[in-house]
Amino acid sequence: MNSGSTSANSPREDSGSSAGLQNIPVLFVDCQGDGSRLVEIAWRCCGPGPDQPARRFLVAGDGRLSAVFSGMTGIRDGDMASAVPREEVSETFLEDCAEVGAVVAHTLRYEARLLGSLPRVGPALEAGRRFCTAEIARRLLPGLSGFGLRAVAGYLGFPLGELRSALSHVEATAMIWRTLTCGMPSLEALQEILDSRPPEAGERLDRLPEGWRERLPGGPGVYRLQDCAGRDLYVGKASSLRRRVPQHFQGCNWRSKDGMTSSICRIETTPCETALEAALLEAGLIESLRPPCNRALASAPPEVVWLSRDLGGTSPVRTAETPLGPHAIQGPMRDLSLLSSAISSGSGAELTASCRWLAAFEPAEMDEALGLLSTRYPGSGSPRALLEVAARIQPPGPSEEADALQALLWILVSAGAAGRRARWFRLLACSEVSWREGSRRRVLPVCTGTVTCARWECGDGSPCDSPSEPAGRSGCGPGLCRGASGIDAAGFRRLSILSSGIGEMLRRGMDMRVVPASTALPLHRAALAKIYERLRIGEAQQSSSSESSPSPGPPRGSASSSMSSPSSSCQDQASSGPENPSSEEALSPSSRSPSSSSSS
């Protein structure tokens, strides 16, 4: 076969037939690329006769696949051992193109760019008839919330799986084509539609049944937005389900969720007694279901570790050798350890290399700042001594230009905040959290970071009802609590959400009470307010690890907003425990120094 002379629309004489588009042979194609590199291609020829078997190839290329691409497609470097040379893929593709009247892809511009990397395919595509189902959908279904393949296919009843697969995308593209061109007399008639200007967004299209808004509960709870296959697209929480859920279908929210709003077929709700319990349930469902449209909590929580006093040793549980924690990531504590080493050696080379946001400073400037810090805090070359400094230091005041010394001070502030949060989480891990709502009190027993057997209490302290068991949790009672040392990554995230909820209710002036099991002494609203005041100190510096902002000094963001953000939990903690009295005192309501804090 002389593939160089092949055209992508060889049977053009038949393409304008009045028999309708369903009788015109079409090649549906989809490509998956890692950047500009074509990695996977699949296509299928369909026409008036029996559909041909789909073809799918991995395309040989140089270099390793990126982690992002492998995560989206499931294709790993080891799979590329079966990859086919580009020339062979090109020959086969051009042979099939010679038998059809048109080539169809959902995002034609993207597919054409990747197909153009195959020998002789680019000119063949340019010479033939090509159609883009996304542009067809823009003109025929302008009311959709999005025009990506998943959004259009989902609305038409063909939901796609989580992984991006060229083969499943080909099937979805074929289904979209057949549905949207049904009754279209010819390719010329379709081309006239595509040559016209896309209409303005019309009436919004969705698949939800009539009266769904009226059936929503009015109280707090969790909702799941599902497609026609029952797959959860998005999980959310609300203090009022009836107010919150319709917001996804209003204003700019209509085109959020990757444009998948139009493909939502049903809404499942789980009423909760309180908004805080809804937030905890939401986090657990997102972690287990991994809905594709959730972002903030969809990633797996970081591993929880405990650190040694010199910050060099780690352990998944608290031991005598590793008493500092719990830690979700080691950024602030690692930075503090590097700072201690830099002070001891008098050179900031290693510190600057590890903390990219310090790279803006000249080596001499950094060495001078290390000397000033050592003079201000004698003995700070020791990690333990530096931990005590971090526990009591206040954030540096604003300056016109952030200098190296101020950047180093923010490392201390960040570590101090992390340490105070660690102390608070240890108290909260086994405790009883309660607050008053009307004439009743809601009580949440916390066992190793998990809420168990929540209940309502009447004004006299007697139970108003039977304890409610949170979903997925069995067994109640203080004897099951293993304390903070038993906290796993999911428990750490729950503690963060619980702590954020307590802070929010304190700001609203609610009557809060926390009774840590370790002390059995109740912390009432005034004492909790002082604790959270100290927890806010230095919160804005949470991202000062080496993966954070490239600019020196405190990152943007307010402390108050950081306290109520669940993502702020995924942070390292620092000095705490009997080995560091300053940190222990930092969370005591009677402490004289207000400098201790930790974010929640």
Coordinates of C-alpha atoms in Angstrom, one line a residue:
M1 CA 0.0 0.0 0.0
N2 CA 1.3 3.5 -0.9
S3 CA 0.1 5.2 2.2
G4 CA 1.6 8.5 1.1
S5 CA -1.2 8.9 -1.5
T6 CA -4.0 8.0 0.9
S7 CA -6.7 10.6 1.7
A8 CA -8.8 10.7 4.8
N9 CA -12.0 11.1 2.6
S10 CA -11.4 8.8 -0.4
P11 CA -15.1 7.9 -0.8
R12 CA -16.0 11.6 -1.0
E13 CA -18.6 10.9 -3.7
D14 CA -20.7 9.0 -1.1
S15 CA -20.4 11.6 1.7
G16 CA -23.1 13.9 0.3
S17 CA -25.6 11.1 -0.1
S18 CA -29.2 11.9 0.8
A19 CA -29.5 8.6 2.6
G20 CA -28.5 10.3 5.9
L21 CA -25.3 10.3 8.0
Q22 CA -26.1 7.0 9.6
N23 CA -25.3 5.3 6.2
I24 CA -21.9 7.1 5.8
P25 CA -18.8 5.2 6.9
V26 CA -17.0 7.2 9.7
L27 CA -13.8 6.7 11.5
F28 CA -13.9 7.7 15.2
V29 CA -10.5 8.4 16.8
D30 CA -9.2 9.4 20.2
C31 CA -5.6 10.1 21.3
Q32 CA -4.0 10.4 24.8
G33 CA -0.8 12.5 24.9
D34 CA 1.8 13.2 27.5
G35 CA 2.4 16.8 26.7
S36 CA 3.1 16.8 22.9
R37 CA 4.0 13.1 22.8
L38 CA 1.4 10.7 21.4
V39 CA 1.2 7.7 23.8
E40 CA -2.1 6.0 23.1
I41 CA -4.4 6.0 20.1
A42 CA -7.6 4.1 19.4
W43 CA -10.1 4.3 16.5
R44 CA -13.1 2.4 15.1
C45 CA -14.7 2.4 11.7
C46 CA -18.5 2.5 11.7
G47 CA -20.9 2.5 8.7
P48 CA -24.0 1.1 7.2
G49 CA -22.7 -2.5 7.6
P50 CA -21.3 -4.2 10.7
D51 CA -19.0 -2.0 12.8
Q52 CA -15.3 -3.0 12.5
P53 CA -13.5 -4.1 15.6
A54 CA -11.8 -1.1 17.4
R55 CA -8.1 -0.8 17.1
R56 CA -5.9 0.5 20.0
F57 CA -2.1 1.0 20.1
L58 CA 0.5 2.3 22.5
V59 CA 2.8 4.4 20.4
A60 CA 6.6 4.0 20.9
G61 CA 8.5 7.1 22.0
D62 CA 11.5 8.3 23.9
G63 CA 11.6 9.1 27.6
R64 CA 9.6 8.2 30.7
L65 CA 5.9 9.0 31.2
S66 CA 5.0 11.7 33.6
A67 CA 3.4 10.8 36.9
V68 CA 0.4 13.0 36.1
F69 CA -0.2 11.2 32.8
S70 CA 0.1 7.8 34.4
G71 CA -2.3 8.8 37.1
M72 CA -5.0 10.0 34.6
T73 CA -4.7 7.1 32.2
G74 CA -3.3 4.2 34.2
I75 CA -0.6 3.7 31.6
R76 CA 2.8 3.1 33.2
D77 CA 6.3 2.9 31.8
G78 CA 6.2 -0.9 32.0
D79 CA 3.2 -1.0 29.6
M80 CA 5.2 0.8 26.9
A81 CA 7.2 -2.5 26.3
S82 CA 4.4 -3.5 24.0
A83 CA 4.3 -0.1 22.2
V84 CA 4.2 -0.2 18.4
P85 CA 6.5 1.9 16.2
R86 CA 5.0 5.1 14.8
E87 CA 5.4 4.0 11.2
E88 CA 3.4 0.9 11.8
V89 CA 0.6 2.8 13.6
S90 CA 0.5 5.3 10.7
E91 CA 0.2 2.7 8.0
T92 CA -2.7 1.0 9.8
F93 CA -4.5 4.2 10.5
L94 CA -4.2 5.5 6.9
E95 CA -5.5 2.2 5.5
D96 CA -8.6 2.5 7.6
C97 CA -9.0 6.2 6.7
A98 CA -9.1 5.3 3.0
E99 CA -12.4 3.4 3.6
V100 CA -14.5 6.1 5.3
G101 CA -16.2 9.4 4.4
A102 CA -15.1 11.4 7.4
V103 CA -12.9 11.3 10.5
V104 CA -14.6 12.3 13.7
A105 CA -13.0 13.3 17.1
H106 CA -14.5 15.0 20.1
T107 CA -11.7 17.6 20.5
L108 CA -10.5 17.7 16.9
R109 CA -7.9 20.3 17.3
Y110 CA -6.2 18.3 20.1
E111 CA -6.4 15.0 18.3
A112 CA -5.2 16.5 15.0
R113 CA -2.1 17.9 16.8
L114 CA -1.2 14.5 18.2
L115 CA -2.1 12.6 15.0
G116 CA 0.2 15.0 13.1
S117 CA 3.2 13.5 14.8
L118 CA 2.6 10.2 12.9
P119 CA 4.2 10.0 9.5
R120 CA 2.0 11.2 6.6
V121 CA -1.1 11.4 8.7
G122 CA -1.2 15.2 9.1
P123 CA -1.5 15.9 5.3
A124 CA -4.1 13.1 4.9
L125 CA -6.3 14.7 7.6
E126 CA -6.0 18.1 6.1
A127 CA -7.2 16.7 2.7
G128 CA -10.2 14.9 4.2
R129 CA -13.4 15.7 5.9
R130 CA -13.0 16.1 9.7
F131 CA -15.7 16.8 12.3
C132 CA -15.5 17.8 16.0
T133 CA -18.4 16.5 18.1
A134 CA -17.7 19.1 20.8
E135 CA -18.4 21.9 18.2
I136 CA -21.6 20.0 17.1
A137 CA -22.7 19.9 20.7
R138 CA -22.0 23.7 21.1
R139 CA -24.5 24.4 18.3
L140 CA -27.1 21.8 18.9
L141 CA -27.1 21.7 22.8
P142 CA -26.0 25.3 23.8
G143 CA -27.6 24.9 27.2
L144 CA -25.1 22.3 28.4
S145 CA -23.0 23.1 31.4
G146 CA -19.8 21.9 29.6
F147 CA -18.7 20.5 26.2
G148 CA -15.9 18.2 27.3
L149 CA -16.3 14.5 26.3
R150 CA -17.3 13.5 29.8
A151 CA -19.9 16.3 30.1
V152 CA -21.6 15.7 26.8
A153 CA -21.5 11.9 27.0
G154 CA -22.8 12.1 30.6
Y155 CA -25.8 14.2 29.6
L156 CA -26.6 11.9 26.7
G157 CA -26.5 8.8 29.1
F158 CA -23.0 7.4 28.4
P159 CA -21.0 8.1 31.5
L160 CA -17.3 7.5 31.3
G161 CA -15.1 5.8 33.9
E162 CA -12.5 7.5 36.1
L163 CA -9.4 6.8 33.9
R164 CA -8.9 8.4 30.6
S165 CA -8.9 5.5 28.1
A166 CA -8.7 6.2 24.3
L167 CA -10.8 3.1 23.6
S168 CA -13.7 4.2 25.9
H169 CA -13.4 7.7 24.5
V170 CA -13.9 6.4 21.0
E171 CA -17.1 4.6 22.0
A172 CA -18.3 7.8 23.7
T173 CA -17.5 9.9 20.6
A174 CA -19.4 7.4 18.4
M175 CA -22.4 7.6 20.7
I176 CA -22.4 11.4 20.7
W177 CA -22.1 11.5 16.9
R178 CA -25.0 9.1 16.3
T179 CA -27.2 10.9 18.8
L180 CA -26.5 14.5 17.6
T181 CA -26.6 13.7 13.8
C182 CA -29.6 11.5 13.9
G183 CA -31.9 12.8 11.1
M184 CA -29.1 14.9 9.5
P185 CA -29.4 14.4 5.7
S186 CA -25.8 14.8 4.7
L187 CA -22.3 15.9 5.7
E188 CA -22.8 19.1 3.8
A189 CA -25.9 20.0 5.9
L190 CA -23.8 19.3 9.0
Q191 CA -21.0 21.4 7.8
E192 CA -23.4 24.3 7.2
I193 CA -24.3 24.1 10.9
L194 CA -20.7 24.1 12.0
D195 CA -19.9 27.0 9.7
S196 CA -22.5 29.1 11.6
R197 CA -21.7 31.1 14.7
P198 CA -22.3 29.1 18.0
P199 CA -25.6 30.3 19.6
E200 CA -25.7 32.0 22.9
A201 CA -26.2 29.7 25.9
G202 CA -29.9 28.8 25.8
E203 CA -32.1 27.2 28.5
R204 CA -29.9 25.2 30.9
L205 CA -30.2 21.5 30.2
D206 CA -30.1 18.9 33.0
R207 CA -31.3 15.4 33.6
L208 CA -32.9 15.9 37.1
P209 CA -36.6 15.0 37.6
E210 CA -39.2 17.6 38.1
G211 CA -39.7 18.8 41.7
W212 CA -36.3 17.7 43.0
R213 CA -35.7 21.0 44.8
E214 CA -38.9 20.6 46.9
R215 CA -37.8 17.1 48.1
L216 CA -34.5 18.3 49.6
P217 CA -34.3 18.3 53.4
G218 CA -34.1 21.7 55.0
G219 CA -31.6 20.9 57.7
P220 CA -27.8 20.1 57.7
G221 CA -26.4 17.1 55.9
V222 CA -24.3 15.6 53.1
Y223 CA -25.4 15.4 49.5
R224 CA -24.0 13.3 46.6
L225 CA -24.5 14.4 43.0
Q226 CA -24.7 11.2 40.8
D227 CA -24.7 10.5 37.1
C228 CA -27.1 8.1 35.3
A229 CA -24.9 5.1 36.2
G230 CA -25.2 6.0 39.9
R231 CA -21.6 7.1 40.2
D232 CA -20.9 9.9 42.6
L233 CA -19.6 12.9 40.7
Y234 CA -19.4 15.3 43.7
V235 CA -19.9 15.1 47.5
G236 CA -20.7 18.2 49.5
K237 CA -21.9 19.3 52.9
A238 CA -24.4 21.9 53.9
S239 CA -25.9 23.6 56.9
S240 CA -29.1 23.7 54.9
L241 CA -29.4 21.1 52.1
R242 CA -32.4 22.9 50.6
R243 CA -30.4 26.2 50.3
R244 CA -27.0 24.8 49.3
V245 CA -27.7 22.1 46.7
P246 CA -29.6 24.3 44.2
Q247 CA -26.7 26.7 44.1
H248 CA -24.8 24.2 42.0
F249 CA -27.3 24.9 39.2
Q250 CA -27.2 28.7 39.5
G251 CA -25.0 31.5 38.2
C252 CA -21.3 30.7 37.5
N253 CA -21.6 27.4 39.5
W254 CA -23.5 26.0 36.5
R255 CA -20.2 25.5 34.5
S256 CA -18.2 24.3 37.5
K257 CA -17.5 20.7 38.4
D258 CA -15.6 20.2 35.1
G259 CA -18.9 21.1 33.2
M260 CA -20.5 17.9 34.6
T261 CA -23.6 19.6 36.1
S262 CA -25.8 18.8 33.1
S263 CA -25.0 15.1 33.5
I264 CA -26.3 14.9 37.1
C265 CA -29.2 12.5 37.2
R266 CA -30.0 12.2 40.8
I267 CA -29.2 13.7 44.2
E268 CA -28.7 11.6 47.3
T269 CA -28.9 13.2 50.7
T270 CA -27.9 12.1 54.2
P271 CA -29.4 14.4 56.9
C272 CA -27.2 15.0 59.9
E273 CA -28.0 16.4 63.3
T274 CA -25.5 19.3 63.0
A275 CA -23.3 21.0 60.4
L276 CA -20.1 19.9 62.1
E277 CA -21.2 16.2 61.8
A278 CA -22.0 16.8 58.2
A279 CA -18.5 18.1 57.6
L280 CA -17.0 15.0 59.2
L281 CA -19.2 12.7 57.2
E282 CA -18.4 14.6 54.0
A283 CA -14.6 14.1 54.6
G284 CA -15.1 10.3 55.1
L285 CA -17.2 9.9 52.0
I286 CA -14.8 11.8 49.8
E287 CA -12.0 9.7 51.1
S288 CA -13.8 6.5 50.4
L289 CA -15.6 7.4 47.2
R290 CA -13.0 9.7 45.5
P291 CA -15.6 11.6 43.4
P292 CA -13.9 13.0 40.2
C293 CA -15.3 16.6 40.8
N294 CA -14.0 17.0 44.4
R295 CA -10.7 18.6 44.7
A296 CA -9.9 19.9 48.2
L297 CA -10.3 16.6 50.1
A298 CA -10.0 14.1 47.3
S299 CA -6.3 13.4 47.6
A300 CA -5.2 10.9 50.2
P301 CA -4.2 12.5 53.4
P302 CA -0.4 12.5 54.1
E303 CA 1.1 9.9 56.3
V304 CA 1.1 10.7 60.0
V305 CA 4.4 10.5 61.8
W306 CA 6.0 11.4 65.1
L307 CA 9.4 13.0 65.4
S308 CA 12.3 12.6 67.8
R309 CA 13.6 15.5 69.9
D310 CA 16.4 16.2 67.5
L311 CA 13.9 16.1 64.6
G312 CA 15.9 13.4 62.9
G313 CA 13.9 10.3 63.8
T314 CA 10.4 9.4 62.7
S315 CA 7.8 6.8 63.7
P316 CA 4.2 6.0 62.7
V317 CA 3.3 5.9 66.4
R318 CA 4.3 7.9 69.4
T319 CA 7.1 6.3 71.4
A320 CA 9.6 7.5 74.0
E321 CA 12.1 8.2 71.3
T322 CA 9.6 10.0 69.0
P323 CA 7.3 12.1 71.3
L324 CA 6.7 15.1 69.0
G325 CA 3.6 15.0 66.9
P326 CA 1.3 14.0 65.4
H327 CA 2.6 15.3 62.1
A328 CA 0.9 15.1 58.7
I329 CA 3.9 16.5 56.8
Q330 CA 7.3 17.4 57.9
G331 CA 7.8 20.7 56.2
P332 CA 8.0 23.1 59.1
M333 CA 9.9 20.7 61.3
R334 CA 12.3 19.8 58.5
D335 CA 12.9 23.5 57.9
L336 CA 13.6 24.0 61.6
S337 CA 16.1 21.2 61.6
L338 CA 17.9 22.6 58.6
L339 CA 17.9 26.0 60.2
S340 CA 19.5 24.6 63.4
S341 CA 22.2 22.9 61.3
A342 CA 22.8 26.1 59.4
I343 CA 23.2 28.1 62.6
S344 CA 25.7 25.5 63.9
S345 CA 27.8 25.5 60.7
G346 CA 27.4 29.2 60.0
S347 CA 26.5 28.4 56.3
G348 CA 23.0 28.6 54.8
A349 CA 23.8 26.7 51.6
E350 CA 21.9 23.5 52.5
L351 CA 19.0 25.5 54.0
T352 CA 18.7 27.6 50.8
A353 CA 19.0 24.6 48.5
S354 CA 16.1 22.8 50.4
C355 CA 13.9 25.9 50.8
R356 CA 13.3 27.2 47.4
W357 CA 11.6 30.3 48.7
L358 CA 14.9 31.4 50.3
A359 CA 16.7 31.2 47.0
A360 CA 16.2 34.9 46.3
F361 CA 18.8 35.7 49.0
E362 CA 22.5 35.9 48.3
P363 CA 24.7 33.4 50.2
A364 CA 26.4 36.3 52.1
E365 CA 23.1 37.8 53.0
M366 CA 21.9 34.5 54.3
D367 CA 25.1 33.8 56.3
E368 CA 24.8 37.3 57.9
A369 CA 21.2 36.6 58.9
L370 CA 22.2 33.3 60.5
G371 CA 24.8 35.1 62.5
L372 CA 22.3 37.7 63.7
L373 CA 19.8 34.9 64.7
S374 CA 22.5 33.0 66.6
T375 CA 23.4 36.2 68.5
R376 CA 19.7 36.9 69.3
Y377 CA 19.0 33.4 70.5
P378 CA 22.1 31.8 72.1
G379 CA 22.3 28.0 71.8
S380 CA 19.9 28.0 68.9
G381 CA 22.2 25.6 67.0
S382 CA 20.6 22.8 69.1
P383 CA 17.2 21.6 67.6
R384 CA 15.8 21.3 71.1
A385 CA 16.7 24.9 72.0
L386 CA 15.4 26.1 68.7
L387 CA 12.1 24.3 69.4
E388 CA 11.7 26.3 72.6
V389 CA 12.5 29.5 70.8
A390 CA 9.8 28.6 68.2
A391 CA 7.3 27.9 70.9
R392 CA 7.4 31.5 72.3
I393 CA 8.4 33.6 69.3
Q394 CA 5.9 36.2 67.9
P395 CA 5.5 36.8 64.2
P396 CA 7.9 39.6 63.0
G397 CA 6.3 42.9 62.2
P398 CA 5.7 44.2 58.7
S399 CA 8.6 45.6 56.8
E400 CA 8.9 47.4 53.5
E401 CA 11.1 44.7 52.1
A402 CA 11.4 41.2 53.4
D403 CA 15.0 40.5 54.4
A404 CA 16.8 37.2 55.1
L405 CA 16.5 37.6 58.9
Q406 CA 12.7 38.0 58.7
A407 CA 12.5 35.0 56.4
L408 CA 14.4 32.9 59.0
L409 CA 12.1 34.2 61.8
W410 CA 9.1 33.0 59.8
I411 CA 10.6 29.5 59.8
L412 CA 10.5 29.7 63.6
V413 CA 7.0 31.1 63.7
S414 CA 5.7 28.3 61.4
A415 CA 7.3 25.6 63.5
G416 CA 5.9 27.1 66.7
A417 CA 2.4 27.1 65.1
A418 CA 2.8 23.5 64.1
G419 CA 3.9 22.5 67.5
R420 CA 1.0 24.1 69.2
R421 CA -1.4 22.5 66.8
A422 CA 0.1 19.1 67.6
R423 CA -0.5 19.7 71.3
W424 CA -4.1 20.7 70.6
F425 CA -4.7 17.6 68.4
R426 CA -3.3 15.4 71.1
L427 CA -5.9 16.8 73.6
L428 CA -8.7 16.6 71.1
A429 CA -7.9 13.1 69.9
C430 CA -9.6 11.6 73.0
S431 CA -12.1 14.1 74.4
E432 CA -15.8 15.0 74.5
V433 CA -16.8 18.1 72.5
S434 CA -20.2 19.7 73.2
W435 CA -22.1 22.8 72.5
R436 CA -25.6 24.2 73.3
E437 CA -28.3 24.5 70.7
G438 CA -31.5 25.9 72.2
S439 CA -32.5 24.0 75.3
R440 CA -30.4 21.0 74.4
R441 CA -26.7 20.2 74.2
R442 CA -25.0 18.2 71.4
V443 CA -22.3 15.9 72.7
L444 CA -19.6 14.4 70.4
P445 CA -17.4 11.8 72.1
V446 CA -14.0 11.7 70.2
C447 CA -12.2 8.4 70.2
T448 CA -8.7 8.3 68.6
G449 CA -9.8 11.1 66.3
T450 CA -13.2 9.6 65.4
V451 CA -16.5 10.8 66.6
T452 CA -18.5 7.9 68.2
C453 CA -22.0 7.7 69.6
A454 CA -23.0 11.3 69.3
R455 CA -26.0 12.3 71.5
W456 CA -28.3 15.0 72.6
E457 CA -28.5 16.0 76.3
C458 CA -31.3 17.8 78.0
G459 CA -30.8 20.8 80.2
D460 CA -30.2 18.7 83.3
G461 CA -27.5 16.6 81.5
S462 CA -29.7 13.5 81.0
P463 CA -29.7 12.0 77.5
C464 CA -32.6 13.2 75.3
D465 CA -32.4 10.2 72.9
S466 CA -30.4 7.1 72.1
P467 CA -26.8 7.8 71.0
S468 CA -26.4 7.9 67.2
E469 CA -23.7 5.8 65.6
P470 CA -21.8 7.6 62.8
A471 CA -21.8 5.7 59.5
G472 CA -19.0 3.2 59.2
R473 CA -18.1 3.2 62.9
S474 CA -19.0 0.4 65.3
G475 CA -18.4 0.3 69.1
C476 CA -18.4 3.1 71.6
G477 CA -16.8 3.7 74.9
P478 CA -13.7 5.2 76.4
G479 CA -12.1 1.8 76.7
L480 CA -11.6 1.7 72.9
C481 CA -9.7 4.9 72.7
R482 CA -6.0 4.5 72.0
G483 CA -5.3 8.2 72.4
A484 CA -3.3 10.4 70.0
S485 CA -0.7 7.7 69.3
G486 CA -3.4 5.7 67.4
I487 CA -4.2 8.5 65.0
D488 CA -3.9 7.5 61.3
A489 CA -3.9 9.9 58.3
A490 CA -7.7 9.9 58.1
G491 CA -8.0 10.5 61.8
F492 CA -5.7 13.5 61.5
R493 CA -7.9 14.9 58.8
R494 CA -11.0 14.4 60.9
L495 CA -9.3 16.2 63.9
S496 CA -8.5 19.1 61.6
I497 CA -12.1 19.4 60.5
L498 CA -13.3 19.0 64.1
S499 CA -10.9 21.7 65.3
S500 CA -12.0 24.0 62.5
G501 CA -15.6 23.5 63.4
I502 CA -14.9 24.3 67.0
G503 CA -13.2 27.5 66.0
E504 CA -16.0 28.5 63.7
M505 CA -18.6 28.0 66.5
L506 CA -16.5 30.0 68.9
R507 CA -16.5 32.9 66.5
R508 CA -20.2 32.7 66.3
G509 CA -20.4 33.0 70.1
M510 CA -21.7 29.5 70.8
D511 CA -21.5 27.9 74.2
M512 CA -18.7 25.4 73.6
R513 CA -17.1 22.9 75.9
V514 CA -14.2 20.4 75.4
V515 CA -13.3 17.8 78.0
P516 CA -10.0 16.1 77.2
A517 CA -9.8 12.5 78.6
S518 CA -6.2 13.1 79.6
T519 CA -7.2 15.8 82.1
A520 CA -10.9 15.3 82.6
L521 CA -11.0 19.1 83.2
P522 CA -13.6 20.9 81.1
L523 CA -12.4 23.7 78.8
H524 CA -15.3 26.2 78.5
R525 CA -15.8 28.9 76.0
A526 CA -13.5 31.5 77.6
A527 CA -10.6 29.0 77.9
L528 CA -11.2 27.7 74.4
A529 CA -11.2 31.3 73.0
K530 CA -7.8 31.9 74.5
I531 CA -6.5 28.6 73.1
Y532 CA -7.7 29.5 69.6
E533 CA -6.3 33.0 69.9
R534 CA -2.9 31.3 70.4
L535 CA -3.5 28.8 67.7
R536 CA -4.0 31.6 65.2
I537 CA -0.5 33.0 65.8
G538 CA 1.7 32.2 62.8
E539 CA -1.0 30.3 60.9
A540 CA -0.4 32.3 57.8
Q541 CA 3.1 30.9 57.6
Q542 CA 1.9 27.3 57.3
S543 CA 3.1 27.0 53.7
S544 CA 6.7 28.0 54.6
S545 CA 8.0 24.6 53.8
S546 CA 10.3 24.0 50.9
E547 CA 7.3 23.2 48.6
S548 CA 5.7 26.6 49.4
S549 CA 5.7 30.1 48.0
P550 CA 8.9 31.1 46.2
S551 CA 8.9 34.5 47.8
P552 CA 10.5 35.0 51.2
G553 CA 8.6 36.1 54.3
P554 CA 5.0 35.2 55.3
P555 CA 2.9 33.8 52.5
R556 CA -0.4 35.5 51.6
G557 CA -3.6 34.7 53.5
S558 CA -5.0 35.6 56.8
A559 CA -4.7 33.6 60.0
S560 CA -8.4 33.5 60.6
S561 CA -9.2 32.0 57.2
S562 CA -6.4 29.4 57.7
M563 CA -7.9 28.2 60.9
S564 CA -11.2 27.2 59.4
S565 CA -9.6 25.5 56.3
P566 CA -9.4 21.7 56.5
S567 CA -6.4 21.7 54.2
S568 CA -4.4 23.6 56.9
S569 CA -4.5 20.4 58.9
C570 CA -2.1 18.7 56.6
Q571 CA 0.8 20.4 58.2
D572 CA 3.7 19.4 60.4
Q573 CA 3.6 19.9 64.2
A574 CA 6.5 20.6 66.4
S575 CA 7.6 21.1 70.0
S576 CA 5.3 19.6 72.5
G577 CA 5.1 17.2 75.4
P578 CA 7.0 17.2 78.7
E579 CA 10.3 17.6 76.8
N580 CA 9.2 21.1 75.9
P581 CA 7.5 22.9 78.7
S582 CA 7.0 26.0 76.6
S583 CA 4.8 24.2 74.2
E584 CA 2.9 22.5 76.9
E585 CA 2.1 25.8 78.6
A586 CA 1.2 27.3 75.2
L587 CA -2.3 25.7 75.2
S588 CA -3.0 26.1 78.9
P589 CA -5.7 28.8 79.4
S590 CA -3.8 30.0 82.5
S591 CA -0.5 30.4 80.6
R592 CA 1.0 33.8 80.9
S593 CA 2.5 33.9 77.4
P594 CA 0.1 34.2 74.5
S595 CA 2.8 33.4 72.0
S596 CA 2.0 29.7 71.5
S597 CA -0.3 28.6 68.8
S598 CA -1.1 26.1 66.2
S599 CA -3.5 26.1 63.3
S600 CA -6.4 23.8 63.0

